[in-house]
Amino acid sequence: MSRVAVLVVAFLLLTRPAPTDAQMYRWIDERGVAHFSDGIDSVPENYRATAVPLGLRNAPPSPSAPAGTGAPASGAGSTEIRFVKGQAIVVNATINGGTLVRLMLDTGADRTVINPRALAAAGVSLTQGQAGQIRGATGTANVQSAVLDSLEIGGAKVSRLLVIAHDIEHGTLDGLLGRDFLDQFRVSIDSDSGVATLAPKKP
């Protein structure tokens, strides 16, 4: 799997329930890939001793959040993703039905992250008042969020998804596909066959 240096910040997102005021943690897996999780309980047990708190907290959603700034995402459709065993799962996703981006599927990432340049190419505006800061090995970075009308992977589509606008600094990728998208589906990954499947959740 390619080594990816990833920096992610927590925002007021409604797409995945999190513990109230949950601390964000950064942890590195055995392949050297950085992951970010809401709360220490979300970090795999064998990585908890080395997980680093980022000083960021994921606040609970407000029941009166304005439309377009945190409306729950909705998923529909299904798709199969082919990948090479032992390598990163990279998907071709479409923003707002028109702009193609390459994202690494990361079940350890709570949030979907997309390069600001890719968002600009799709005509997506950054959300005012949703900026934040993250701390990484190279210092502190300012980041913002953006609301997508839709994010599609094959036949799988999520509408009204609030994503983080940030460059993960990987030359061939435009970002990460996180659990805020994946949790809208039943996800199965068959490593031996090299097939990941996203299917609608049963009512």
PDB file of C-alpha atoms in Angstrom:
ATOM      1  CA  MET A   1       0.000   0.000   0.000  1.00  0.00           C
ATOM      2  CA  SER A   2       1.287   3.478  -0.851  1.00  0.00           C
ATOM      3  CA  ARG A   3       2.403   5.558   2.089  1.00  0.00           C
ATOM      4  CA  VAL A   4       0.070   8.525   2.428  1.00  0.00           C
ATOM      5  CA  ALA A   5       0.648  11.425   4.795  1.00  0.00           C
ATOM      6  CA  VAL A   6      -2.865  12.507   5.760  1.00  0.00           C
ATOM      7  CA  LEU A   7      -4.052  15.420   7.883  1.00  0.00           C
ATOM      8  CA  VAL A   8      -7.729  15.560   8.800  1.00  0.00           C
ATOM      9  CA  VAL A   9      -9.762  17.928  10.995  1.00  0.00           C
ATOM     10  CA  ALA A  10     -13.136  17.353  12.708  1.00  0.00           C
ATOM     11  CA  PHE A  11     -16.166  19.430  11.701  1.00  0.00           C
ATOM     12  CA  LEU A  12     -19.830  19.509  12.744  1.00  0.00           C
ATOM     13  CA  LEU A  13     -20.852  16.631  10.523  1.00  0.00           C
ATOM     14  CA  LEU A  14     -24.120  14.741  10.848  1.00  0.00           C
ATOM     15  CA  THR A  15     -23.312  11.814   8.635  1.00  0.00           C
ATOM     16  CA  ARG A  16     -21.779   9.649  11.350  1.00  0.00           C
ATOM     17  CA  PRO A  17     -22.798   9.695  15.000  1.00  0.00           C
ATOM     18  CA  ALA A  18     -19.883  10.280  17.356  1.00  0.00           C
ATOM     19  CA  PRO A  19     -19.545  10.495  21.120  1.00  0.00           C
ATOM     20  CA  THR A  20     -20.332  13.945  22.493  1.00  0.00           C
ATOM     21  CA  ASP A  21     -17.245  16.192  22.355  1.00  0.00           C
ATOM     22  CA  ALA A  22     -15.092  13.266  21.108  1.00  0.00           C
ATOM     23  CA  GLN A  23     -11.363  13.864  20.849  1.00  0.00           C
ATOM     24  CA  MET A  24      -9.784  13.236  17.445  1.00  0.00           C
ATOM     25  CA  TYR A  25      -6.833  10.802  17.386  1.00  0.00           C
ATOM     26  CA  ARG A  26      -4.165  10.166  14.752  1.00  0.00           C
ATOM     27  CA  TRP A  27      -2.686   6.674  14.499  1.00  0.00           C
ATOM     28  CA  ILE A  28      -0.303   4.909  12.119  1.00  0.00           C
ATOM     29  CA  ASP A  29      -0.911   1.362  10.915  1.00  0.00           C
ATOM     30  CA  GLU A  30       1.717  -1.292  10.242  1.00  0.00           C
ATOM     31  CA  ARG A  31       2.112  -0.043   6.650  1.00  0.00           C
ATOM     32  CA  GLY A  32       2.924   3.470   7.792  1.00  0.00           C
ATOM     33  CA  VAL A  33      -0.430   4.918   6.694  1.00  0.00           C
ATOM     34  CA  ALA A  34      -1.929   7.655   8.884  1.00  0.00           C
ATOM     35  CA  HIS A  35      -5.557   7.332  10.039  1.00  0.00           C
ATOM     36  CA  PHE A  36      -7.830   9.619  12.047  1.00  0.00           C
ATOM     37  CA  SER A  37     -10.640   8.547  14.360  1.00  0.00           C
ATOM     38  CA  ASP A  38     -13.262  10.085  16.655  1.00  0.00           C
ATOM     39  CA  GLY A  39     -12.411   9.017  20.205  1.00  0.00           C
ATOM     40  CA  ILE A  40      -9.847   6.546  21.506  1.00  0.00           C
ATOM     41  CA  ASP A  41     -12.437   3.732  21.396  1.00  0.00           C
ATOM     42  CA  SER A  42     -12.549   4.111  17.589  1.00  0.00           C
ATOM     43  CA  VAL A  43      -8.809   3.400  17.334  1.00  0.00           C
ATOM     44  CA  PRO A  44      -7.978  -0.324  16.869  1.00  0.00           C
ATOM     45  CA  GLU A  45      -6.843  -1.676  20.225  1.00  0.00           C
ATOM     46  CA  ASN A  46      -3.333  -2.595  19.098  1.00  0.00           C
ATOM     47  CA  TYR A  47      -2.695   1.014  17.998  1.00  0.00           C
ATOM     48  CA  ARG A  48      -4.147   2.848  21.006  1.00  0.00           C
ATOM     49  CA  ALA A  49      -0.846   3.058  22.895  1.00  0.00           C
ATOM     50  CA  THR A  50       0.712   5.077  20.068  1.00  0.00           C
ATOM     51  CA  ALA A  51      -2.386   7.092  19.044  1.00  0.00           C
ATOM     52  CA  VAL A  52      -1.841  10.836  19.321  1.00  0.00           C
ATOM     53  CA  PRO A  53      -4.656  13.230  20.356  1.00  0.00           C
ATOM     54  CA  LEU A  54      -4.897  16.169  17.956  1.00  0.00           C
ATOM     55  CA  GLY A  55      -6.479  18.642  20.347  1.00  0.00           C
ATOM     56  CA  LEU A  56      -9.581  18.687  18.131  1.00  0.00           C
ATOM     57  CA  ARG A  57     -13.051  17.673  19.210  1.00  0.00           C
ATOM     58  CA  ASN A  58     -16.031  16.547  17.202  1.00  0.00           C
ATOM     59  CA  ALA A  59     -19.041  18.415  18.539  1.00  0.00           C
ATOM     60  CA  PRO A  60     -22.499  16.802  18.487  1.00  0.00           C
ATOM     61  CA  PRO A  61     -24.818  17.975  15.713  1.00  0.00           C
ATOM     62  CA  SER A  62     -27.272  20.745  16.380  1.00  0.00           C
ATOM     63  CA  PRO A  63     -30.908  19.700  15.820  1.00  0.00           C
ATOM     64  CA  SER A  64     -31.529  23.070  14.191  1.00  0.00           C
ATOM     65  CA  ALA A  65     -28.569  23.024  11.799  1.00  0.00           C
ATOM     66  CA  PRO A  66     -29.301  25.046   8.640  1.00  0.00           C
ATOM     67  CA  ALA A  67     -29.891  23.145   5.423  1.00  0.00           C
ATOM     68  CA  GLY A  68     -26.710  22.696   3.421  1.00  0.00           C
ATOM     69  CA  THR A  69     -24.335  23.024   6.374  1.00  0.00           C
ATOM     70  CA  GLY A  70     -24.789  19.660   7.988  1.00  0.00           C
ATOM     71  CA  ALA A  71     -27.843  17.897   6.650  1.00  0.00           C
ATOM     72  CA  PRO A  72     -27.588  14.116   6.993  1.00  0.00           C
ATOM     73  CA  ALA A  73     -26.184  12.450   3.909  1.00  0.00           C
ATOM     74  CA  SER A  74     -28.237   9.791   2.164  1.00  0.00           C
ATOM     75  CA  GLY A  75     -26.906   6.834   0.195  1.00  0.00           C
ATOM     76  CA  ALA A  76     -28.393   4.816  -2.627  1.00  0.00           C
ATOM     77  CA  GLY A  77     -27.341   2.344  -5.315  1.00  0.00           C
ATOM     78  CA  SER A  78     -24.533  -0.200  -5.340  1.00  0.00           C
ATOM     79  CA  THR A  79     -21.193  -0.822  -7.004  1.00  0.00           C
ATOM     80  CA  GLU A  80     -18.225  -3.191  -7.173  1.00  0.00           C
ATOM     81  CA  ILE A  81     -14.680  -1.899  -6.880  1.00  0.00           C
ATOM     82  CA  ARG A  82     -11.770  -3.939  -8.212  1.00  0.00           C
ATOM     83  CA  PHE A  83      -8.348  -3.661  -6.605  1.00  0.00           C
ATOM     84  CA  VAL A  84      -5.001  -5.453  -6.447  1.00  0.00           C
ATOM     85  CA  LYS A  85      -4.483  -7.529  -3.316  1.00  0.00           C
ATOM     86  CA  GLY A  86      -2.037  -5.874  -0.944  1.00  0.00           C
ATOM     87  CA  GLN A  87      -2.377  -2.447  -2.517  1.00  0.00           C
ATOM     88  CA  ALA A  88      -4.470   0.593  -1.667  1.00  0.00           C
ATOM     89  CA  ILE A  89      -8.095   0.507  -2.813  1.00  0.00           C
ATOM     90  CA  VAL A  90      -8.427   3.477  -5.166  1.00  0.00           C
ATOM     91  CA  VAL A  91     -11.831   4.485  -6.503  1.00  0.00           C
ATOM     92  CA  ASN A  92     -12.942   6.790  -9.284  1.00  0.00           C
ATOM     93  CA  ALA A  93     -15.583   9.079  -7.824  1.00  0.00           C
ATOM     94  CA  THR A  94     -17.700  11.776  -9.433  1.00  0.00           C
ATOM     95  CA  ILE A  95     -18.465  15.091  -7.715  1.00  0.00           C
ATOM     96  CA  ASN A  96     -21.892  16.599  -8.454  1.00  0.00           C
ATOM     97  CA  GLY A  97     -22.368  14.348 -11.474  1.00  0.00           C
ATOM     98  CA  GLY A  98     -19.520  15.837 -13.479  1.00  0.00           C
ATOM     99  CA  THR A  99     -15.988  16.056 -12.044  1.00  0.00           C
ATOM    100  CA  LEU A 100     -13.919  12.877 -11.694  1.00  0.00           C
ATOM    101  CA  VAL A 101     -11.610  12.423  -8.694  1.00  0.00           C
ATOM    102  CA  ARG A 102      -9.420   9.547  -7.484  1.00  0.00           C
ATOM    103  CA  LEU A 103      -9.894   8.717  -3.810  1.00  0.00           C
ATOM    104  CA  MET A 104      -8.295   6.102  -1.587  1.00  0.00           C
ATOM    105  CA  LEU A 105     -10.897   4.055   0.277  1.00  0.00           C
ATOM    106  CA  ASP A 106      -9.901   4.304   3.934  1.00  0.00           C
ATOM    107  CA  THR A 107     -12.060   2.565   6.525  1.00  0.00           C
ATOM    108  CA  GLY A 108      -9.893   4.173   9.214  1.00  0.00           C
ATOM    109  CA  ALA A 109     -10.795   7.705   8.129  1.00  0.00           C
ATOM    110  CA  ASP A 110     -13.924   9.118   9.734  1.00  0.00           C
ATOM    111  CA  ARG A 111     -14.203  11.888   7.138  1.00  0.00           C
ATOM    112  CA  THR A 112     -13.971  12.147   3.363  1.00  0.00           C
ATOM    113  CA  VAL A 113     -11.169  14.489   2.303  1.00  0.00           C
ATOM    114  CA  ILE A 114     -10.916  16.088  -1.155  1.00  0.00           C
ATOM    115  CA  ASN A 115      -8.246  18.359  -2.605  1.00  0.00           C
ATOM    116  CA  PRO A 116      -9.452  22.000  -2.748  1.00  0.00           C
ATOM    117  CA  ARG A 117      -8.307  22.226  -6.383  1.00  0.00           C
ATOM    118  CA  ALA A 118     -10.560  19.316  -7.311  1.00  0.00           C
ATOM    119  CA  LEU A 119     -13.465  20.948  -5.497  1.00  0.00           C
ATOM    120  CA  ALA A 120     -12.826  24.223  -7.330  1.00  0.00           C
ATOM    121  CA  ALA A 121     -12.767  22.361 -10.660  1.00  0.00           C
ATOM    122  CA  ALA A 122     -16.201  20.954  -9.767  1.00  0.00           C
ATOM    123  CA  GLY A 123     -17.504  24.440  -8.994  1.00  0.00           C
ATOM    124  CA  VAL A 124     -17.895  23.657  -5.296  1.00  0.00           C
ATOM    125  CA  SER A 125     -17.554  26.573  -2.875  1.00  0.00           C
ATOM    126  CA  LEU A 126     -15.933  26.175   0.505  1.00  0.00           C
ATOM    127  CA  THR A 127     -18.355  26.534   3.381  1.00  0.00           C
ATOM    128  CA  GLN A 128     -18.000  29.765   5.313  1.00  0.00           C
ATOM    129  CA  GLY A 129     -17.757  29.429   9.062  1.00  0.00           C
ATOM    130  CA  GLN A 130     -16.642  25.797   8.898  1.00  0.00           C
ATOM    131  CA  ALA A 131     -12.879  26.404   8.875  1.00  0.00           C
ATOM    132  CA  GLY A 132     -10.627  24.727  11.397  1.00  0.00           C
ATOM    133  CA  GLN A 133      -7.038  23.877  12.141  1.00  0.00           C
ATOM    134  CA  ILE A 134      -5.056  20.671  12.318  1.00  0.00           C
ATOM    135  CA  ARG A 135      -1.607  19.962  13.664  1.00  0.00           C
ATOM    136  CA  GLY A 136       0.765  17.659  11.834  1.00  0.00           C
ATOM    137  CA  ALA A 137       4.451  16.813  11.625  1.00  0.00           C
ATOM    138  CA  THR A 138       5.091  19.862   9.456  1.00  0.00           C
ATOM    139  CA  GLY A 139       3.122  22.349  11.578  1.00  0.00           C
ATOM    140  CA  THR A 140      -0.407  23.705  11.681  1.00  0.00           C
ATOM    141  CA  ALA A 141      -2.666  23.884   8.647  1.00  0.00           C
ATOM    142  CA  ASN A 142      -5.923  25.715   8.076  1.00  0.00           C
ATOM    143  CA  VAL A 143      -8.671  23.742   6.398  1.00  0.00           C
ATOM    144  CA  GLN A 144     -12.290  24.275   5.416  1.00  0.00           C
ATOM    145  CA  SER A 145     -15.256  22.125   4.517  1.00  0.00           C
ATOM    146  CA  ALA A 146     -17.501  21.958   1.470  1.00  0.00           C
ATOM    147  CA  VAL A 147     -20.991  20.621   0.834  1.00  0.00           C
ATOM    148  CA  LEU A 148     -21.302  18.351  -2.214  1.00  0.00           C
ATOM    149  CA  ASP A 149     -24.639  17.949  -3.942  1.00  0.00           C
ATOM    150  CA  SER A 150     -23.564  14.374  -4.581  1.00  0.00           C
ATOM    151  CA  LEU A 151     -20.591  12.018  -4.559  1.00  0.00           C
ATOM    152  CA  GLU A 152     -20.891   8.930  -6.759  1.00  0.00           C
ATOM    153  CA  ILE A 153     -18.839   5.766  -7.130  1.00  0.00           C
ATOM    154  CA  GLY A 154     -20.290   3.674  -9.905  1.00  0.00           C
ATOM    155  CA  GLY A 155     -23.930   3.147  -8.974  1.00  0.00           C
ATOM    156  CA  ALA A 156     -23.389   4.116  -5.319  1.00  0.00           C
ATOM    157  CA  LYS A 157     -24.386   7.700  -4.607  1.00  0.00           C
ATOM    158  CA  VAL A 158     -24.509   9.866  -1.491  1.00  0.00           C
ATOM    159  CA  SER A 159     -26.316  13.212  -1.590  1.00  0.00           C
ATOM    160  CA  ARG A 160     -25.595  16.334   0.472  1.00  0.00           C
ATOM    161  CA  LEU A 161     -22.226  15.197   1.813  1.00  0.00           C
ATOM    162  CA  LEU A 162     -20.131  17.610   3.854  1.00  0.00           C
ATOM    163  CA  VAL A 163     -16.444  16.891   3.174  1.00  0.00           C
ATOM    164  CA  ILE A 164     -13.111  18.286   4.316  1.00  0.00           C
ATOM    165  CA  ALA A 165     -11.207  20.407   1.800  1.00  0.00           C
ATOM    166  CA  HIS A 166      -7.537  19.500   2.170  1.00  0.00           C
ATOM    167  CA  ASP A 167      -4.602  18.314   0.064  1.00  0.00           C
ATOM    168  CA  ILE A 168      -3.354  14.938   1.320  1.00  0.00           C
ATOM    169  CA  GLU A 169      -0.089  15.568  -0.560  1.00  0.00           C
ATOM    170  CA  HIS A 170      -0.151  12.451  -2.701  1.00  0.00           C
ATOM    171  CA  GLY A 171       0.629  13.016  -6.364  1.00  0.00           C
ATOM    172  CA  THR A 172      -1.807  10.478  -7.807  1.00  0.00           C
ATOM    173  CA  LEU A 173      -4.746  10.890  -5.434  1.00  0.00           C
ATOM    174  CA  ASP A 174      -7.288  13.636  -4.888  1.00  0.00           C
ATOM    175  CA  GLY A 175      -8.196  12.579  -1.357  1.00  0.00           C
ATOM    176  CA  LEU A 176      -9.674   9.927   0.917  1.00  0.00           C
ATOM    177  CA  LEU A 177     -13.048   8.216   0.881  1.00  0.00           C
ATOM    178  CA  GLY A 178     -14.029   8.001   4.540  1.00  0.00           C
ATOM    179  CA  ARG A 179     -16.672   6.342   6.644  1.00  0.00           C
ATOM    180  CA  ASP A 180     -19.055   9.307   6.346  1.00  0.00           C
ATOM    181  CA  PHE A 181     -19.662   8.004   2.792  1.00  0.00           C
ATOM    182  CA  LEU A 182     -19.079   4.295   3.444  1.00  0.00           C
ATOM    183  CA  ASP A 183     -21.433   4.126   6.428  1.00  0.00           C
ATOM    184  CA  GLN A 184     -24.346   4.867   4.109  1.00  0.00           C
ATOM    185  CA  PHE A 185     -23.872   1.354   2.613  1.00  0.00           C
ATOM    186  CA  ARG A 186     -23.200  -2.241   3.505  1.00  0.00           C
ATOM    187  CA  VAL A 187     -19.488  -2.566   2.730  1.00  0.00           C
ATOM    188  CA  SER A 188     -17.721  -5.856   2.093  1.00  0.00           C
ATOM    189  CA  ILE A 189     -14.069  -6.254   1.113  1.00  0.00           C
ATOM    190  CA  ASP A 190     -12.832  -9.561  -0.288  1.00  0.00           C
ATOM    191  CA  SER A 191      -9.055  -9.208  -0.219  1.00  0.00           C
ATOM    192  CA  ASP A 192      -8.408 -12.573  -1.852  1.00  0.00           C
ATOM    193  CA  SER A 193     -10.626 -11.805  -4.835  1.00  0.00           C
ATOM    194  CA  GLY A 194      -9.693  -8.118  -4.946  1.00  0.00           C
ATOM    195  CA  VAL A 195     -13.320  -6.931  -4.853  1.00  0.00           C
ATOM    196  CA  ALA A 196     -14.937  -4.347  -2.586  1.00  0.00           C
ATOM    197  CA  THR A 197     -18.722  -4.057  -2.714  1.00  0.00           C
ATOM    198  CA  LEU A 198     -20.983  -1.199  -1.670  1.00  0.00           C
ATOM    199  CA  ALA A 199     -24.640  -2.212  -1.398  1.00  0.00           C
ATOM    200  CA  PRO A 200     -27.736  -0.419  -0.070  1.00  0.00           C
ATOM    201  CA  LYS A 201     -28.539  -0.999   3.564  1.00  0.00           C
ATOM    202  CA  LYS A 202     -31.668  -2.981   4.251  1.00  0.00           C
ATOM    203  CA  PRO A 203     -34.590  -0.920   5.598  1.00  0.00           C
TER     204      PRO A 203
END
